[in-house]
Amino acid sequence: MTGDCEDTGFDERLLTARALQRVDAFHGDLVQQWLLAEQDGDAELAAKVRAAGALYRCRDGSAAVTDARLAGDVLHDRRFTNVPSSPDVPSYTLAGVDGVMRAEATVEVPSLSVAQHDVDTAVERAVRARGTPAELDLVAEVIWPTVADLLRVALDIELDRRDIFRRLAEQAAISLDAAVCPPRLPDAHRLKASLHELRNLCGVEKFAVAVIASELAVNLTTNTVLRLFESAPSASTAGAWRGEVTTLVERVLLRDSPLRLHRMFTEEDVELAGHRIEANSRILVMGADAGREPGNGYATALAVAAHPRLASLVIAVAVAVSTALCGQLPRLRPVGRLIRRLRAPVTRAVVRFPVTVTDFEVQ
């Protein structure tokens, strides 16, 4: 399923890809069932895929790698790439998303140049924007704006373009999921348009940072804050946890990864787990652990191994925003239920995180 913004056959190919995925799932393809499942059923299906062996052959010719050590080998093997080398190979995604993956291969990743005090101030301002007491969406009103602004500064995008950069980055956030799970037509058209505008706004050399780093940083921050709420609910412990956020982020990378699946393609014929895989085949690497050197935290995380050029920036942003939020935790209390993005097998991204804000510290 490929096509540029002007491609008149895009709708037909997208609908065909969606239909074929559902047909394969209906006929018992466990991986396609897992890709289509929402959060309530994905764990059980993932377990069934892993029980079928280290490598699962899909009905569409793809192969899913479920063994942690084999996954690590694939992710570090130059015979596998993020995009198909042949233009004749169906990419299972939008041409714009493949463009992001290609740009990532050569991107010059900027460093995070904002002081922690400034991040603390920005987060506190966002948390208190509605006054107290109040209810707010921690993802939409605090995490996304802060992450987007940190990346805007890192990418040297003008201040007066802040709002449009954030809007486009949020709209492009489904890119990683769309790479393996074709979105609905309205979402796909919105994604195409946002990728086109982001490319014009950021330039080709910064394009991948705006799309991939923002989504991974938001997800990693959100997952870290979820763990913080479990571990540091009171004022007496929040201060202590503030100094341990970096360690917590490392644990989250391994146990609640912002990336649960990575799509790759074979450059040549290869053999995996006793199976011959033809050149230009799609490989889906499943699992939160890349399987290389289990005792080496960051290095074994799937999100790091799959996106090594962006990993340091993503981690730095997540640590900075999570550290700032740690100082606000005593005044925050989760309410209601988390809402996750639909059709998001790669990220299982939280898109709504309701909390109440008080003017006193919860003990």
CSV table of C-alpha atoms in Angstrom, one decimal:
chain,number,residue,atom,x,y,z
A,1,MET,CA,0.0,0.0,0.0
A,2,THR,CA,2.0,3.0,-1.2
A,3,GLY,CA,1.1,6.3,-2.6
A,4,ASP,CA,1.9,10.0,-2.4
A,5,CYS,CA,-0.5,12.8,-1.3
A,6,GLU,CA,-1.6,13.2,-5.0
A,7,ASP,CA,-2.1,9.4,-5.5
A,8,THR,CA,-5.7,8.8,-6.8
A,9,GLY,CA,-5.5,5.1,-6.1
A,10,PHE,CA,-4.7,5.5,-2.4
A,11,ASP,CA,-8.2,5.0,-1.0
A,12,GLU,CA,-8.7,1.7,-2.9
A,13,ARG,CA,-5.3,0.3,-1.8
A,14,LEU,CA,-5.9,1.3,1.8
A,15,LEU,CA,-9.3,-0.3,1.9
A,16,THR,CA,-7.9,-3.5,0.2
A,17,ALA,CA,-5.1,-3.7,2.7
A,18,ARG,CA,-7.5,-3.3,5.6
A,19,ALA,CA,-9.8,-6.0,4.1
A,20,LEU,CA,-7.0,-8.5,3.5
A,21,GLN,CA,-5.7,-8.1,7.1
A,22,ARG,CA,-9.2,-8.9,8.4
A,23,VAL,CA,-9.5,-11.9,6.0
A,24,ASP,CA,-6.2,-13.3,7.2
A,25,ALA,CA,-7.2,-12.8,10.9
A,26,PHE,CA,-10.5,-14.5,10.2
A,27,HIS,CA,-8.7,-17.5,8.7
A,28,GLY,CA,-6.7,-18.0,11.9
A,29,ASP,CA,-3.5,-15.9,11.4
A,30,LEU,CA,-2.6,-15.2,15.0
A,31,VAL,CA,-0.3,-12.3,14.2
A,32,GLN,CA,-3.0,-10.5,12.2
A,33,GLN,CA,-5.5,-11.2,15.1
A,34,TRP,CA,-3.0,-9.7,17.5
A,35,LEU,CA,-2.5,-6.6,15.3
A,36,LEU,CA,-6.2,-6.0,15.2
A,37,ALA,CA,-6.8,-6.7,18.9
A,38,GLU,CA,-7.2,-3.8,21.3
A,39,GLN,CA,-5.6,-3.8,24.7
A,40,ASP,CA,-8.1,-6.1,26.4
A,41,GLY,CA,-7.1,-9.1,24.2
A,42,ASP,CA,-3.6,-8.5,22.9
A,43,ALA,CA,-1.7,-10.1,25.8
A,44,GLU,CA,-3.4,-13.5,25.3
A,45,LEU,CA,-2.9,-13.4,21.6
A,46,ALA,CA,0.7,-12.5,21.9
A,47,ALA,CA,1.2,-15.5,24.2
A,48,LYS,CA,-0.3,-17.8,21.6
A,49,VAL,CA,2.0,-16.4,18.9
A,50,ARG,CA,5.0,-17.0,21.1
A,51,ALA,CA,3.8,-20.5,22.0
A,52,ALA,CA,3.8,-21.3,18.3
A,53,GLY,CA,7.6,-21.0,18.1
A,54,ALA,CA,10.5,-18.6,17.8
A,55,LEU,CA,9.3,-17.5,14.3
A,56,TYR,CA,5.6,-17.4,13.2
A,57,ARG,CA,4.8,-17.5,9.4
A,58,CYS,CA,1.9,-15.3,8.5
A,59,ARG,CA,-0.6,-15.9,5.7
A,60,ASP,CA,0.6,-12.8,3.8
A,61,GLY,CA,4.2,-14.0,3.7
A,62,SER,CA,5.4,-12.0,6.6
A,63,ALA,CA,7.3,-13.6,9.5
A,64,ALA,CA,6.9,-12.6,13.2
A,65,VAL,CA,10.0,-13.1,15.4
A,66,THR,CA,9.0,-13.8,19.0
A,67,ASP,CA,12.2,-15.2,20.6
A,68,ALA,CA,14.1,-12.5,22.5
A,69,ARG,CA,17.6,-13.5,21.4
A,70,LEU,CA,16.6,-14.0,17.8
A,71,ALA,CA,14.9,-10.6,17.9
A,72,GLY,CA,18.2,-9.0,19.1
A,73,ASP,CA,20.1,-10.7,16.2
A,74,VAL,CA,17.6,-9.4,13.7
A,75,LEU,CA,17.7,-5.9,15.0
A,76,HIS,CA,21.5,-5.8,14.8
A,77,ASP,CA,21.8,-7.5,11.5
A,78,ARG,CA,22.5,-5.3,8.5
A,79,ARG,CA,20.6,-7.7,6.2
A,80,PHE,CA,17.4,-6.2,7.7
A,81,THR,CA,16.2,-2.7,7.1
A,82,ASN,CA,13.3,-0.5,8.1
A,83,VAL,CA,12.0,-0.1,4.6
A,84,PRO,CA,11.8,-2.5,1.6
A,85,SER,CA,14.8,-2.0,-0.8
A,86,SER,CA,12.7,-2.8,-3.8
A,87,PRO,CA,10.0,-0.4,-4.9
A,88,ASP,CA,7.9,-3.3,-6.2
A,89,VAL,CA,7.5,-4.8,-2.7
A,90,PRO,CA,4.2,-3.9,-0.9
A,91,SER,CA,5.2,-1.8,2.1
A,92,TYR,CA,2.0,-2.4,4.1
A,93,THR,CA,1.9,1.3,4.9
A,94,LEU,CA,1.7,4.8,3.6
A,95,ALA,CA,4.5,6.1,1.4
A,96,GLY,CA,4.8,9.0,3.7
A,97,VAL,CA,5.5,6.7,6.7
A,98,ASP,CA,8.2,4.9,4.7
A,99,GLY,CA,9.6,8.3,4.0
A,100,VAL,CA,10.0,8.9,7.7
A,101,MET,CA,11.8,5.6,8.1
A,102,ARG,CA,14.2,6.4,5.3
A,103,ALA,CA,14.9,9.8,6.8
A,104,GLU,CA,15.7,8.2,10.1
A,105,ALA,CA,18.6,6.3,8.7
A,106,THR,CA,20.6,9.4,8.1
A,107,VAL,CA,19.1,11.9,10.6
A,108,GLU,CA,21.5,14.1,12.6
A,109,VAL,CA,19.9,13.9,16.1
A,110,PRO,CA,20.1,17.2,18.1
A,111,SER,CA,20.8,17.2,21.8
A,112,LEU,CA,18.3,18.4,24.5
A,113,SER,CA,19.4,21.9,25.4
A,114,VAL,CA,16.7,23.0,27.8
A,115,ALA,CA,17.6,23.2,31.5
A,116,GLN,CA,15.6,21.0,34.0
A,117,HIS,CA,14.5,24.1,35.9
A,118,ASP,CA,12.8,25.4,32.7
A,119,VAL,CA,11.1,22.0,32.1
A,120,ASP,CA,9.9,22.0,35.8
A,121,THR,CA,8.4,25.5,35.3
A,122,ALA,CA,6.7,24.5,32.0
A,123,VAL,CA,5.1,21.4,33.6
A,124,GLU,CA,4.0,23.3,36.7
A,125,ARG,CA,2.4,26.0,34.5
A,126,ALA,CA,0.6,23.4,32.5
A,127,VAL,CA,-0.7,21.5,35.6
A,128,ARG,CA,-2.0,24.7,37.2
A,129,ALA,CA,-3.4,26.2,34.0
A,130,ARG,CA,-7.0,25.4,35.0
A,131,GLY,CA,-6.6,26.4,38.6
A,132,THR,CA,-7.4,24.2,41.6
A,133,PRO,CA,-9.3,22.1,42.1
A,134,ALA,CA,-9.7,20.9,38.5
A,135,GLU,CA,-9.6,17.9,36.3
A,136,LEU,CA,-7.2,17.7,33.3
A,137,ASP,CA,-5.9,15.3,30.7
A,138,LEU,CA,-2.3,14.6,31.7
A,139,VAL,CA,-1.4,13.4,28.2
A,140,ALA,CA,-3.1,16.0,26.1
A,141,GLU,CA,-2.6,19.0,28.4
A,142,VAL,CA,0.8,18.4,30.0
A,143,ILE,CA,2.9,15.7,28.5
A,144,TRP,CA,2.3,16.3,24.7
A,145,PRO,CA,2.7,20.1,24.9
A,146,THR,CA,5.9,19.8,27.0
A,147,VAL,CA,7.5,17.1,24.9
A,148,ALA,CA,6.6,18.9,21.7
A,149,ASP,CA,8.1,22.1,22.9
A,150,LEU,CA,11.3,20.4,24.0
A,151,LEU,CA,11.7,18.9,20.6
A,152,ARG,CA,10.8,22.2,18.9
A,153,VAL,CA,13.7,23.8,20.7
A,154,ALA,CA,16.0,20.9,19.9
A,155,LEU,CA,15.0,21.1,16.2
A,156,ASP,CA,15.5,24.9,16.2
A,157,ILE,CA,11.9,25.6,15.0
A,158,GLU,CA,10.8,29.2,15.6
A,159,LEU,CA,8.6,29.9,18.7
A,160,ASP,CA,5.8,31.3,16.6
A,161,ARG,CA,5.5,27.9,15.0
A,162,ARG,CA,5.1,26.1,18.3
A,163,ASP,CA,1.4,25.4,18.1
A,164,ILE,CA,1.4,24.2,14.5
A,165,PHE,CA,4.5,21.9,15.2
A,166,ARG,CA,2.7,20.4,18.2
A,167,ARG,CA,-0.5,19.9,16.2
A,168,LEU,CA,1.2,18.2,13.3
A,169,ALA,CA,3.4,16.0,15.5
A,170,GLU,CA,0.3,14.8,17.3
A,171,GLN,CA,-1.5,14.1,14.1
A,172,ALA,CA,1.6,12.2,12.8
A,173,ALA,CA,1.8,10.1,16.0
A,174,ILE,CA,-0.1,7.2,14.5
A,175,SER,CA,2.8,6.7,12.0
A,176,LEU,CA,4.4,3.7,13.7
A,177,ASP,CA,1.1,2.0,14.2
A,178,ALA,CA,0.0,2.7,10.6
A,179,ALA,CA,3.1,0.9,9.4
A,180,VAL,CA,1.6,-2.4,10.3
A,181,CYS,CA,-2.1,-1.7,10.8
A,182,PRO,CA,-3.7,0.3,8.0
A,183,PRO,CA,-5.8,3.1,9.5
A,184,ARG,CA,-9.3,4.2,8.7
A,185,LEU,CA,-9.6,6.5,5.6
A,186,PRO,CA,-10.1,9.7,7.5
A,187,ASP,CA,-7.1,9.0,9.8
A,188,ALA,CA,-5.0,8.0,6.8
A,189,HIS,CA,-5.7,11.2,4.9
A,190,ARG,CA,-5.0,13.3,8.1
A,191,LEU,CA,-1.7,11.4,8.5
A,192,LYS,CA,-0.6,12.0,5.0
A,193,ALA,CA,-1.4,15.7,5.2
A,194,SER,CA,0.4,16.1,8.5
A,195,LEU,CA,3.5,14.2,7.3
A,196,HIS,CA,3.7,16.4,4.2
A,197,GLU,CA,3.4,19.6,6.3
A,198,LEU,CA,5.9,18.4,8.9
A,199,ARG,CA,8.4,17.7,6.2
A,200,ASN,CA,8.0,21.2,4.9
A,201,LEU,CA,8.2,22.7,8.4
A,202,CYS,CA,11.1,20.8,9.7
A,203,GLY,CA,13.1,19.9,6.6
A,204,VAL,CA,14.1,16.4,5.4
A,205,GLU,CA,17.0,16.2,7.8
A,206,LYS,CA,14.8,16.8,10.9
A,207,PHE,CA,11.7,15.0,9.7
A,208,ALA,CA,12.1,11.7,11.5
A,209,VAL,CA,12.9,13.4,14.8
A,210,ALA,CA,9.6,15.3,14.7
A,211,VAL,CA,7.6,12.2,13.9
A,212,ILE,CA,9.2,9.2,15.7
A,213,ALA,CA,11.0,10.9,18.6
A,214,SER,CA,7.9,12.8,19.7
A,215,GLU,CA,5.7,9.7,19.7
A,216,LEU,CA,8.2,7.5,21.5
A,217,ALA,CA,9.0,10.3,24.1
A,218,VAL,CA,5.4,10.9,24.9
A,219,ASN,CA,4.7,7.2,25.3
A,220,LEU,CA,7.8,6.6,27.4
A,221,THR,CA,7.0,9.6,29.6
A,222,THR,CA,3.4,8.5,30.0
A,223,ASN,CA,4.4,4.9,30.9
A,224,THR,CA,6.9,6.2,33.4
A,225,VAL,CA,4.4,8.5,35.1
A,226,LEU,CA,2.0,5.6,35.4
A,227,ARG,CA,4.8,3.8,37.4
A,228,LEU,CA,5.4,6.9,39.4
A,229,PHE,CA,1.8,7.1,40.5
A,230,GLU,CA,2.1,3.5,41.7
A,231,SER,CA,5.4,4.2,43.5
A,232,ALA,CA,5.4,7.8,44.8
A,233,PRO,CA,1.9,8.9,45.6
A,234,SER,CA,2.8,11.2,48.5
A,235,ALA,CA,4.8,14.3,49.1
A,236,SER,CA,7.2,12.4,51.4
A,237,THR,CA,8.3,10.0,48.7
A,238,ALA,CA,7.9,12.1,45.5
A,239,GLY,CA,11.1,14.0,46.3
A,240,ALA,CA,13.1,10.9,46.7
A,241,TRP,CA,11.8,9.4,43.5
A,242,ARG,CA,12.7,12.6,41.6
A,243,GLY,CA,16.4,11.5,41.8
A,244,GLU,CA,15.6,8.0,40.7
A,245,VAL,CA,13.6,8.8,37.5
A,246,THR,CA,16.5,7.9,35.2
A,247,THR,CA,16.6,4.4,36.7
A,248,LEU,CA,12.8,4.1,36.5
A,249,VAL,CA,12.8,5.1,32.8
A,250,GLU,CA,15.3,2.3,32.1
A,251,ARG,CA,13.0,-0.2,33.8
A,252,VAL,CA,10.0,1.1,31.9
A,253,LEU,CA,11.9,0.7,28.6
A,254,LEU,CA,12.2,-3.0,29.3
A,255,ARG,CA,8.9,-3.8,31.0
A,256,ASP,CA,6.4,-1.3,29.6
A,257,SER,CA,8.0,-0.3,26.3
A,258,PRO,CA,6.8,2.6,24.2
A,259,LEU,CA,7.4,0.3,21.3
A,260,ARG,CA,6.0,-3.3,21.3
A,261,LEU,CA,6.6,-4.2,17.7
A,262,HIS,CA,9.1,-3.2,15.0
A,263,ARG,CA,8.7,-3.7,11.3
A,264,MET,CA,11.7,-4.7,9.2
A,265,PHE,CA,12.4,-6.1,5.7
A,266,THR,CA,15.0,-8.6,4.5
A,267,GLU,CA,17.6,-7.2,2.1
A,268,GLU,CA,18.5,-10.7,0.9
A,269,ASP,CA,17.5,-14.4,1.4
A,270,VAL,CA,18.1,-15.3,5.0
A,271,GLU,CA,17.6,-18.2,7.4
A,272,LEU,CA,15.8,-17.6,10.7
A,273,ALA,CA,15.0,-20.3,13.3
A,274,GLY,CA,15.3,-23.0,10.6
A,275,HIS,CA,13.1,-21.1,8.1
A,276,ARG,CA,14.2,-19.7,4.8
A,277,ILE,CA,13.0,-16.2,4.4
A,278,GLU,CA,13.1,-14.7,0.9
A,279,ALA,CA,14.6,-11.3,0.1
A,280,ASN,CA,12.2,-8.3,0.6
A,281,SER,CA,10.0,-10.2,3.1
A,282,ARG,CA,8.5,-8.3,6.0
A,283,ILE,CA,9.7,-9.2,9.5
A,284,LEU,CA,7.8,-8.2,12.6
A,285,VAL,CA,9.9,-8.2,15.7
A,286,MET,CA,7.6,-8.6,18.7
A,287,GLY,CA,8.4,-8.1,22.4
A,288,ALA,CA,9.6,-5.4,24.8
A,289,ASP,CA,13.1,-6.8,25.0
A,290,ALA,CA,15.6,-6.9,22.2
A,291,GLY,CA,17.4,-9.8,23.7
A,292,ARG,CA,21.0,-8.6,23.4
A,293,GLU,CA,22.9,-8.6,26.7
A,294,PRO,CA,20.1,-8.9,29.2
A,295,GLY,CA,21.9,-7.1,32.0
A,296,ASN,CA,22.5,-4.0,30.0
A,297,GLY,CA,19.3,-2.0,30.5
A,298,TYR,CA,19.0,0.6,27.7
A,299,ALA,CA,20.9,-1.5,25.2
A,300,THR,CA,18.4,-4.3,25.3
A,301,ALA,CA,15.2,-2.3,25.1
A,302,LEU,CA,13.3,-2.8,21.8
A,303,ALA,CA,12.6,1.0,21.4
A,304,VAL,CA,16.4,1.6,21.7
A,305,ALA,CA,17.6,-1.2,19.4
A,306,ALA,CA,14.9,-0.4,16.8
A,307,HIS,CA,15.7,3.4,16.8
A,308,PRO,CA,19.3,3.7,17.9
A,309,ARG,CA,19.9,7.1,16.4
A,310,LEU,CA,16.9,8.7,18.2
A,311,ALA,CA,17.1,6.7,21.5
A,312,SER,CA,19.3,9.1,23.4
A,313,LEU,CA,17.1,12.1,22.6
A,314,VAL,CA,13.9,10.2,23.4
A,315,ILE,CA,15.3,9.0,26.8
A,316,ALA,CA,16.5,12.5,27.7
A,317,VAL,CA,13.2,14.1,26.9
A,318,ALA,CA,11.3,11.4,28.9
A,319,VAL,CA,13.6,11.8,31.9
A,320,ALA,CA,13.3,15.6,31.9
A,321,VAL,CA,9.5,15.6,31.7
A,322,SER,CA,9.0,12.7,34.1
A,323,THR,CA,11.3,14.4,36.6
A,324,ALA,CA,9.3,17.6,36.4
A,325,LEU,CA,6.0,15.7,36.8
A,326,CYS,CA,7.4,13.8,39.8
A,327,GLY,CA,7.5,17.1,41.6
A,328,GLN,CA,3.8,17.6,40.8
A,329,LEU,CA,2.6,14.1,41.8
A,330,PRO,CA,1.5,15.0,45.3
A,331,ARG,CA,-1.1,17.3,43.9
A,332,LEU,CA,-2.4,14.9,41.2
A,333,ARG,CA,-4.7,12.0,41.6
A,334,PRO,CA,-5.8,9.7,38.7
A,335,VAL,CA,-9.5,9.6,38.1
A,336,GLY,CA,-11.6,7.6,35.6
A,337,ARG,CA,-9.9,5.2,33.2
A,338,LEU,CA,-7.0,5.5,30.7
A,339,ILE,CA,-8.0,5.6,27.1
A,340,ARG,CA,-5.6,4.0,24.6
A,341,ARG,CA,-5.4,4.7,20.9
A,342,LEU,CA,-7.4,2.2,18.7
A,343,ARG,CA,-5.6,0.2,16.1
A,344,ALA,CA,-2.2,0.8,17.8
A,345,PRO,CA,-0.4,-2.6,18.1
A,346,VAL,CA,3.0,-0.9,18.0
A,347,THR,CA,2.6,1.7,20.7
A,348,ARG,CA,-0.6,0.9,22.6
A,349,ALA,CA,-0.4,4.7,23.2
A,350,VAL,CA,-2.4,6.3,26.0
A,351,VAL,CA,-4.3,9.2,24.5
A,352,ARG,CA,-6.3,10.2,27.6
A,353,PHE,CA,-5.0,10.2,31.2
A,354,PRO,CA,-7.5,12.0,33.4
A,355,VAL,CA,-6.3,13.4,36.7
A,356,THR,CA,-7.5,15.8,39.3
A,357,VAL,CA,-5.4,18.7,40.5
A,358,THR,CA,-5.7,19.9,44.1
A,359,ASP,CA,-4.1,22.9,45.9
A,360,PHE,CA,-2.8,20.6,48.6
A,361,GLU,CA,-0.5,17.7,48.7
A,362,VAL,CA,-2.1,14.2,48.8
A,363,GLN,CA,-0.7,12.2,51.7
